[in-house]
Amino acid sequence: MVIPLVPRGGFTVRRIGDRWELVNSRCYGRTVVLHSWPRDAHAEAFEHCHRLNQGVTAQQQALQR
């Protein structure tokens, strides 16, 4: 079972079996896993993904200025 959770910045946390995976399908494709966490470490996975997406959003805003 795959549960994709798609944020704005391109980084995605998805659950595959007993682990969470960080991917960025816009840059690397859907098959490249950038990092993974055990299933019980979901808070860490989401925090990491959120921080990465905030950095991407801040860079995009800076470029538009």
PDB file of N, CA, C and O in Angstrom:
ATOM      1  N   MET A   1       0.835  -1.187   0.000  1.00  0.00           N
ATOM      2  CA  MET A   1       0.000   0.000   0.000  1.00  0.00           C
ATOM      3  C   MET A   1       0.879   1.250   0.000  1.00  0.00           C
ATOM      4  O   MET A   1       1.805   1.363   0.797  1.00  0.00           O
ATOM      5  N   VAL A   2       0.624   2.176  -0.909  1.00  0.00           N
ATOM      6  CA  VAL A   2       1.368   3.427  -1.011  1.00  0.00           C
ATOM      7  C   VAL A   2       0.430   4.570  -0.655  1.00  0.00           C
ATOM      8  O   VAL A   2      -0.636   4.709  -1.239  1.00  0.00           O
ATOM      9  N   ILE A   3       0.849   5.402   0.319  1.00  0.00           N
ATOM     10  CA  ILE A   3       0.056   6.568   0.695  1.00  0.00           C
ATOM     11  C   ILE A   3       0.895   7.812   0.411  1.00  0.00           C
ATOM     12  O   ILE A   3       1.761   8.175   1.203  1.00  0.00           O
ATOM     13  N   PRO A   4       0.723   8.460  -0.740  1.00  0.00           N
ATOM     14  CA  PRO A   4       1.513   9.657  -1.037  1.00  0.00           C
ATOM     15  C   PRO A   4       0.953  10.881  -0.324  1.00  0.00           C
ATOM     16  O   PRO A   4      -0.249  11.061  -0.234  1.00  0.00           O
ATOM     17  N   LEU A   5       1.828  11.693   0.217  1.00  0.00           N
ATOM     18  CA  LEU A   5       1.452  12.945   0.860  1.00  0.00           C
ATOM     19  C   LEU A   5       2.251  14.029   0.151  1.00  0.00           C
ATOM     20  O   LEU A   5       3.443  14.173   0.371  1.00  0.00           O
ATOM     21  N   VAL A   6       1.625  14.769  -0.737  1.00  0.00           N
ATOM     22  CA  VAL A   6       2.333  15.653  -1.661  1.00  0.00           C
ATOM     23  C   VAL A   6       2.304  17.100  -1.170  1.00  0.00           C
ATOM     24  O   VAL A   6       1.251  17.721  -1.146  1.00  0.00           O
ATOM     25  N   PRO A   7       3.439  17.644  -0.763  1.00  0.00           N
ATOM     26  CA  PRO A   7       3.518  19.049  -0.416  1.00  0.00           C
ATOM     27  C   PRO A   7       3.835  19.905  -1.627  1.00  0.00           C
ATOM     28  O   PRO A   7       4.072  19.398  -2.709  1.00  0.00           O
ATOM     29  N   ARG A   8       3.860  21.215  -1.455  1.00  0.00           N
ATOM     30  CA  ARG A   8       4.084  22.147  -2.562  1.00  0.00           C
ATOM     31  C   ARG A   8       5.496  22.115  -3.123  1.00  0.00           C
ATOM     32  O   ARG A   8       5.699  22.318  -4.297  1.00  0.00           O
ATOM     33  N   GLY A   9       6.516  21.932  -2.291  1.00  0.00           N
ATOM     34  CA  GLY A   9       7.899  22.085  -2.719  1.00  0.00           C
ATOM     35  C   GLY A   9       8.467  20.947  -3.528  1.00  0.00           C
ATOM     36  O   GLY A   9       9.589  21.022  -3.983  1.00  0.00           O
ATOM     37  N   GLY A  10       7.750  19.876  -3.688  1.00  0.00           N
ATOM     38  CA  GLY A  10       8.244  18.770  -4.494  1.00  0.00           C
ATOM     39  C   GLY A  10       8.688  17.570  -3.680  1.00  0.00           C
ATOM     40  O   GLY A  10       8.705  16.465  -4.180  1.00  0.00           O
ATOM     41  N   PHE A  11       9.106  17.773  -2.423  1.00  0.00           N
ATOM     42  CA  PHE A  11       9.494  16.649  -1.593  1.00  0.00           C
ATOM     43  C   PHE A  11       8.236  15.988  -1.053  1.00  0.00           C
ATOM     44  O   PHE A  11       7.302  16.656  -0.643  1.00  0.00           O
ATOM     45  N   THR A  12       8.235  14.671  -1.061  1.00  0.00           N
ATOM     46  CA  THR A  12       7.063  13.896  -0.661  1.00  0.00           C
ATOM     47  C   THR A  12       7.469  12.816   0.322  1.00  0.00           C
ATOM     48  O   THR A  12       8.502  12.176   0.141  1.00  0.00           O
ATOM     49  N   VAL A  13       6.661  12.622   1.346  1.00  0.00           N
ATOM     50  CA  VAL A  13       6.835  11.499   2.256  1.00  0.00           C
ATOM     51  C   VAL A  13       5.730  10.504   1.929  1.00  0.00           C
ATOM     52  O   VAL A  13       4.567  10.867   1.853  1.00  0.00           O
ATOM     53  N   ARG A  14       6.132   9.262   1.724  1.00  0.00           N
ATOM     54  CA  ARG A  14       5.139   8.226   1.431  1.00  0.00           C
ATOM     55  C   ARG A  14       5.438   7.009   2.294  1.00  0.00           C
ATOM     56  O   ARG A  14       6.584   6.758   2.669  1.00  0.00           O
ATOM     57  N   ARG A  15       4.377   6.289   2.620  1.00  0.00           N
ATOM     58  CA  ARG A  15       4.550   5.077   3.408  1.00  0.00           C
ATOM     59  C   ARG A  15       4.547   3.877   2.482  1.00  0.00           C
ATOM     60  O   ARG A  15       3.614   3.667   1.715  1.00  0.00           O
ATOM     61  N   ILE A  16       5.597   3.098   2.571  1.00  0.00           N
ATOM     62  CA  ILE A  16       5.720   1.858   1.807  1.00  0.00           C
ATOM     63  C   ILE A  16       5.928   0.741   2.828  1.00  0.00           C
ATOM     64  O   ILE A  16       6.984   0.650   3.438  1.00  0.00           O
ATOM     65  N   GLY A  17       4.907  -0.070   3.040  1.00  0.00           N
ATOM     66  CA  GLY A  17       5.013  -1.170   4.002  1.00  0.00           C
ATOM     67  C   GLY A  17       5.281  -0.674   5.403  1.00  0.00           C
ATOM     68  O   GLY A  17       4.500   0.073   5.974  1.00  0.00           O
ATOM     69  N   ASP A  18       6.442  -1.029   5.943  1.00  0.00           N
ATOM     70  CA  ASP A  18       6.766  -0.664   7.324  1.00  0.00           C
ATOM     71  C   ASP A  18       7.757   0.498   7.424  1.00  0.00           C
ATOM     72  O   ASP A  18       8.426   0.658   8.444  1.00  0.00           O
ATOM     73  N   ARG A  19       7.868   1.316   6.382  1.00  0.00           N
ATOM     74  CA  ARG A  19       8.784   2.450   6.436  1.00  0.00           C
ATOM     75  C   ARG A  19       8.201   3.664   5.708  1.00  0.00           C
ATOM     76  O   ARG A  19       7.297   3.542   4.888  1.00  0.00           O
ATOM     77  N   TRP A  20       8.726   4.832   6.032  1.00  0.00           N
ATOM     78  CA  TRP A  20       8.394   6.088   5.348  1.00  0.00           C
ATOM     79  C   TRP A  20       9.557   6.440   4.446  1.00  0.00           C
ATOM     80  O   TRP A  20      10.716   6.268   4.816  1.00  0.00           O
ATOM     81  N   GLU A  21       9.264   6.931   3.244  1.00  0.00           N
ATOM     82  CA  GLU A  21      10.306   7.289   2.284  1.00  0.00           C
ATOM     83  C   GLU A  21      10.158   8.737   1.846  1.00  0.00           C
ATOM     84  O   GLU A  21       9.049   9.215   1.628  1.00  0.00           O
ATOM     85  N   LEU A  22      11.287   9.409   1.720  1.00  0.00           N
ATOM     86  CA  LEU A  22      11.329  10.769   1.211  1.00  0.00           C
ATOM     87  C   LEU A  22      11.728  10.714  -0.255  1.00  0.00           C
ATOM     88  O   LEU A  22      12.763  10.129  -0.600  1.00  0.00           O
ATOM     89  N   VAL A  23      10.911  11.295  -1.122  1.00  0.00           N
ATOM     90  CA  VAL A  23      11.200  11.329  -2.552  1.00  0.00           C
ATOM     91  C   VAL A  23      10.941  12.734  -3.085  1.00  0.00           C
ATOM     92  O   VAL A  23      10.264  13.534  -2.450  1.00  0.00           O
ATOM     93  N   ASN A  24      11.507  13.032  -4.242  1.00  0.00           N
ATOM     94  CA  ASN A  24      11.212  14.258  -4.962  1.00  0.00           C
ATOM     95  C   ASN A  24      11.072  13.871  -6.431  1.00  0.00           C
ATOM     96  O   ASN A  24      12.050  13.853  -7.177  1.00  0.00           O
ATOM     97  N   SER A  25       9.864  13.537  -6.824  1.00  0.00           N
ATOM     98  CA  SER A  25       9.636  13.017  -8.170  1.00  0.00           C
ATOM     99  C   SER A  25       9.840  14.083  -9.243  1.00  0.00           C
ATOM    100  O   SER A  25      10.113  13.754 -10.388  1.00  0.00           O
ATOM    101  N   ARG A  26       9.715  15.359  -8.889  1.00  0.00           N
ATOM    102  CA  ARG A  26       9.938  16.422  -9.878  1.00  0.00           C
ATOM    103  C   ARG A  26      11.384  16.470 -10.340  1.00  0.00           C
ATOM    104  O   ARG A  26      11.667  16.736 -11.502  1.00  0.00           O
ATOM    105  N   CYS A  27      12.310  16.227  -9.412  1.00  0.00           N
ATOM    106  CA  CYS A  27      13.738  16.312  -9.745  1.00  0.00           C
ATOM    107  C   CYS A  27      14.376  14.961 -10.062  1.00  0.00           C
ATOM    108  O   CYS A  27      15.214  14.869 -10.947  1.00  0.00           O
ATOM    109  N   TYR A  28      13.995  13.930  -9.314  1.00  0.00           N
ATOM    110  CA  TYR A  28      14.711  12.664  -9.404  1.00  0.00           C
ATOM    111  C   TYR A  28      13.877  11.503  -9.928  1.00  0.00           C
ATOM    112  O   TYR A  28      14.419  10.433 -10.173  1.00  0.00           O
ATOM    113  N   GLY A  29      12.585  11.672 -10.049  1.00  0.00           N
ATOM    114  CA  GLY A  29      11.721  10.579 -10.466  1.00  0.00           C
ATOM    115  C   GLY A  29      11.133   9.868  -9.257  1.00  0.00           C
ATOM    116  O   GLY A  29      11.584  10.046  -8.132  1.00  0.00           O
ATOM    117  N   ARG A  30      10.118   9.062  -9.499  1.00  0.00           N
ATOM    118  CA  ARG A  30       9.381   8.407  -8.409  1.00  0.00           C
ATOM    119  C   ARG A  30      10.129   7.246  -7.780  1.00  0.00           C
ATOM    120  O   ARG A  30       9.812   6.816  -6.683  1.00  0.00           O
ATOM    121  N   THR A  31      11.135   6.715  -8.449  1.00  0.00           N
ATOM    122  CA  THR A  31      11.809   5.520  -7.942  1.00  0.00           C
ATOM    123  C   THR A  31      13.013   5.822  -7.060  1.00  0.00           C
ATOM    124  O   THR A  31      13.517   4.921  -6.396  1.00  0.00           O
ATOM    125  N   VAL A  32      13.490   7.064  -7.026  1.00  0.00           N
ATOM    126  CA  VAL A  32      14.673   7.410  -6.238  1.00  0.00           C
ATOM    127  C   VAL A  32      14.244   7.818  -4.836  1.00  0.00           C
ATOM    128  O   VAL A  32      13.553   8.810  -4.649  1.00  0.00           O
ATOM    129  N   VAL A  33      14.671   7.042  -3.847  1.00  0.00           N
ATOM    130  CA  VAL A  33      14.357   7.316  -2.443  1.00  0.00           C
ATOM    131  C   VAL A  33      15.540   8.081  -1.853  1.00  0.00           C
ATOM    132  O   VAL A  33      16.671   7.594  -1.838  1.00  0.00           O
ATOM    133  N   LEU A  34      15.286   9.302  -1.376  1.00  0.00           N
ATOM    134  CA  LEU A  34      16.345  10.135  -0.832  1.00  0.00           C
ATOM    135  C   LEU A  34      16.688   9.780   0.607  1.00  0.00           C
ATOM    136  O   LEU A  34      17.831   9.917   1.031  1.00  0.00           O
ATOM    137  N   HIS A  35      15.691   9.345   1.361  1.00  0.00           N
ATOM    138  CA  HIS A  35      15.908   8.935   2.747  1.00  0.00           C
ATOM    139  C   HIS A  35      14.721   8.087   3.183  1.00  0.00           C
ATOM    140  O   HIS A  35      13.644   8.204   2.616  1.00  0.00           O
ATOM    141  N   SER A  36      14.922   7.243   4.185  1.00  0.00           N
ATOM    142  CA  SER A  36      13.804   6.451   4.703  1.00  0.00           C
ATOM    143  C   SER A  36      13.882   6.388   6.225  1.00  0.00           C
ATOM    144  O   SER A  36      14.953   6.538   6.811  1.00  0.00           O
ATOM    145  N   TRP A  37      12.722   6.202   6.841  1.00  0.00           N
ATOM    146  CA  TRP A  37      12.584   6.112   8.291  1.00  0.00           C
ATOM    147  C   TRP A  37      11.721   4.900   8.618  1.00  0.00           C
ATOM    148  O   TRP A  37      10.861   4.525   7.832  1.00  0.00           O
ATOM    149  N   PRO A  38      11.901   4.338   9.823  1.00  0.00           N
ATOM    150  CA  PRO A  38      10.989   3.262  10.234  1.00  0.00           C
ATOM    151  C   PRO A  38       9.576   3.815  10.423  1.00  0.00           C
ATOM    152  O   PRO A  38       9.386   5.024  10.599  1.00  0.00           O
ATOM    153  N   ARG A  39       8.601   2.941  10.399  1.00  0.00           N
ATOM    154  CA  ARG A  39       7.201   3.367  10.450  1.00  0.00           C
ATOM    155  C   ARG A  39       6.862   4.188  11.695  1.00  0.00           C
ATOM    156  O   ARG A  39       6.087   5.130  11.629  1.00  0.00           O
ATOM    157  N   ASP A  40       7.471   3.875  12.829  1.00  0.00           N
ATOM    158  CA  ASP A  40       7.161   4.612  14.046  1.00  0.00           C
ATOM    159  C   ASP A  40       7.840   5.977  14.135  1.00  0.00           C
ATOM    160  O   ASP A  40       7.582   6.744  15.052  1.00  0.00           O
ATOM    161  N   ALA A  41       8.694   6.315  13.188  1.00  0.00           N
ATOM    162  CA  ALA A  41       9.383   7.617  13.161  1.00  0.00           C
ATOM    163  C   ALA A  41       8.708   8.585  12.193  1.00  0.00           C
ATOM    164  O   ALA A  41       9.367   9.407  11.561  1.00  0.00           O
ATOM    165  N   HIS A  42       7.389   8.512  12.086  1.00  0.00           N
ATOM    166  CA  HIS A  42       6.676   9.343  11.119  1.00  0.00           C
ATOM    167  C   HIS A  42       6.813  10.830  11.426  1.00  0.00           C
ATOM    168  O   HIS A  42       6.873  11.646  10.507  1.00  0.00           O
ATOM    169  N   ALA A  43       6.906  11.214  12.689  1.00  0.00           N
ATOM    170  CA  ALA A  43       7.047  12.639  13.028  1.00  0.00           C
ATOM    171  C   ALA A  43       8.342  13.207  12.461  1.00  0.00           C
ATOM    172  O   ALA A  43       8.358  14.303  11.898  1.00  0.00           O
ATOM    173  N   GLU A  44       9.424  12.456  12.586  1.00  0.00           N
ATOM    174  CA  GLU A  44      10.710  12.893  12.025  1.00  0.00           C
ATOM    175  C   GLU A  44      10.630  13.030  10.511  1.00  0.00           C
ATOM    176  O   GLU A  44      11.156  13.982   9.940  1.00  0.00           O
ATOM    177  N   ALA A  45       9.999  12.061   9.872  1.00  0.00           N
ATOM    178  CA  ALA A  45       9.890  12.091   8.407  1.00  0.00           C
ATOM    179  C   ALA A  45       9.129  13.321   7.940  1.00  0.00           C
ATOM    180  O   ALA A  45       9.560  14.023   7.022  1.00  0.00           O
ATOM    181  N   PHE A  46       8.005  13.619   8.579  1.00  0.00           N
ATOM    182  CA  PHE A  46       7.202  14.773   8.166  1.00  0.00           C
ATOM    183  C   PHE A  46       7.899  16.093   8.478  1.00  0.00           C
ATOM    184  O   PHE A  46       7.831  17.029   7.696  1.00  0.00           O
ATOM    185  N   GLU A  47       8.583  16.167   9.622  1.00  0.00           N
ATOM    186  CA  GLU A  47       9.319  17.381   9.954  1.00  0.00           C
ATOM    187  C   GLU A  47      10.416  17.643   8.943  1.00  0.00           C
ATOM    188  O   GLU A  47      10.609  18.771   8.495  1.00  0.00           O
ATOM    189  N   HIS A  48      11.149  16.601   8.588  1.00  0.00           N
ATOM    190  CA  HIS A  48      12.235  16.729   7.613  1.00  0.00           C
ATOM    191  C   HIS A  48      11.688  17.191   6.258  1.00  0.00           C
ATOM    192  O   HIS A  48      12.236  18.102   5.637  1.00  0.00           O
ATOM    193  N   CYS A  49      10.627  16.575   5.817  1.00  0.00           N
ATOM    194  CA  CYS A  49      10.003  16.933   4.544  1.00  0.00           C
ATOM    195  C   CYS A  49       9.519  18.383   4.577  1.00  0.00           C
ATOM    196  O   CYS A  49       9.730  19.143   3.622  1.00  0.00           O
ATOM    197  N   HIS A  50       8.901  18.785   5.664  1.00  0.00           N
ATOM    198  CA  HIS A  50       8.390  20.151   5.799  1.00  0.00           C
ATOM    199  C   HIS A  50       9.534  21.164   5.734  1.00  0.00           C
ATOM    200  O   HIS A  50       9.437  22.177   5.046  1.00  0.00           O
ATOM    201  N   ARG A  51      10.644  20.885   6.435  1.00  0.00           N
ATOM    202  CA  ARG A  51      11.804  21.792   6.402  1.00  0.00           C
ATOM    203  C   ARG A  51      12.361  21.917   4.989  1.00  0.00           C
ATOM    204  O   ARG A  51      12.702  23.006   4.536  1.00  0.00           O
ATOM    205  N   LEU A  52      12.477  20.791   4.293  1.00  0.00           N
ATOM    206  CA  LEU A  52      12.998  20.835   2.926  1.00  0.00           C
ATOM    207  C   LEU A  52      12.092  21.657   2.012  1.00  0.00           C
ATOM    208  O   LEU A  52      12.563  22.446   1.203  1.00  0.00           O
ATOM    209  N   ASN A  53      10.793  21.481   2.134  1.00  0.00           N
ATOM    210  CA  ASN A  53       9.858  22.215   1.294  1.00  0.00           C
ATOM    211  C   ASN A  53       9.819  23.696   1.636  1.00  0.00           C
ATOM    212  O   ASN A  53       9.648  24.525   0.751  1.00  0.00           O
ATOM    213  N   GLN A  54      10.021  24.055   2.889  1.00  0.00           N
ATOM    214  CA  GLN A  54      10.100  25.469   3.245  1.00  0.00           C
ATOM    215  C   GLN A  54      11.324  26.097   2.619  1.00  0.00           C
ATOM    216  O   GLN A  54      11.274  27.230   2.156  1.00  0.00           O
ATOM    217  N   GLY A  55      12.444  25.383   2.582  1.00  0.00           N
ATOM    218  CA  GLY A  55      13.658  25.895   1.948  1.00  0.00           C
ATOM    219  C   GLY A  55      13.456  26.117   0.464  1.00  0.00           C
ATOM    220  O   GLY A  55      13.891  27.119  -0.093  1.00  0.00           O
ATOM    221  N   VAL A  56      12.781  25.200  -0.197  1.00  0.00           N
ATOM    222  CA  VAL A  56      12.493  25.330  -1.626  1.00  0.00           C
ATOM    223  C   VAL A  56      11.577  26.532  -1.860  1.00  0.00           C
ATOM    224  O   VAL A  56      11.799  27.337  -2.763  1.00  0.00           O
ATOM    225  N   THR A  57      10.569  26.684  -1.020  1.00  0.00           N
ATOM    226  CA  THR A  57       9.630  27.799  -1.164  1.00  0.00           C
ATOM    227  C   THR A  57      10.342  29.128  -0.940  1.00  0.00           C
ATOM    228  O   THR A  57      10.116  30.088  -1.679  1.00  0.00           O
ATOM    229  N   ALA A  58      11.237  29.198   0.058  1.00  0.00           N
ATOM    230  CA  ALA A  58      11.981  30.431   0.324  1.00  0.00           C
ATOM    231  C   ALA A  58      12.886  30.787  -0.854  1.00  0.00           C
ATOM    232  O   ALA A  58      12.992  31.956  -1.233  1.00  0.00           O
ATOM    233  N   GLN A  59      13.515  29.794  -1.462  1.00  0.00           N
ATOM    234  CA  GLN A  59      14.374  30.045  -2.621  1.00  0.00           C
ATOM    235  C   GLN A  59      13.556  30.559  -3.795  1.00  0.00           C
ATOM    236  O   GLN A  59      13.969  31.479  -4.500  1.00  0.00           O
ATOM    237  N   GLN A  60      12.381  29.982  -4.028  1.00  0.00           N
ATOM    238  CA  GLN A  60      11.532  30.419  -5.128  1.00  0.00           C
ATOM    239  C   GLN A  60      11.057  31.854  -4.913  1.00  0.00           C
ATOM    240  O   GLN A  60      11.028  32.651  -5.843  1.00  0.00           O
ATOM    241  N   GLN A  61      10.723  32.191  -3.673  1.00  0.00           N
ATOM    242  CA  GLN A  61      10.277  33.556  -3.377  1.00  0.00           C
ATOM    243  C   GLN A  61      11.412  34.552  -3.565  1.00  0.00           C
ATOM    244  O   GLN A  61      11.216  35.643  -4.066  1.00  0.00           O
ATOM    245  N   ALA A  62      12.631  34.162  -3.189  1.00  0.00           N
ATOM    246  CA  ALA A  62      13.785  35.043  -3.353  1.00  0.00           C
ATOM    247  C   ALA A  62      14.081  35.295  -4.831  1.00  0.00           C
ATOM    248  O   ALA A  62      14.447  36.396  -5.212  1.00  0.00           O
ATOM    249  N   LEU A  63      13.896  34.286  -5.650  1.00  0.00           N
ATOM    250  CA  LEU A  63      14.135  34.445  -7.090  1.00  0.00           C
ATOM    251  C   LEU A  63      13.120  35.354  -7.751  1.00  0.00           C
ATOM    252  O   LEU A  63      13.413  36.035  -8.722  1.00  0.00           O
ATOM    253  N   GLN A  64      11.913  35.387  -7.207  1.00  0.00           N
ATOM    254  CA  GLN A  64      10.862  36.215  -7.789  1.00  0.00           C
ATOM    255  C   GLN A  64      11.009  37.678  -7.432  1.00  0.00           C
ATOM    256  O   GLN A  64      10.442  38.542  -8.059  1.00  0.00           O
ATOM    257  N   ARG A  65      11.786  37.982  -6.402  1.00  0.00           N
ATOM    258  CA  ARG A  65      11.964  39.370  -5.969  1.00  0.00           C
ATOM    259  C   ARG A  65      12.904  40.118  -6.849  1.00  0.00           C
ATOM    260  O   ARG A  65      13.612  39.818  -7.622  1.00  0.00           O
TER     261      ARG A  65
END
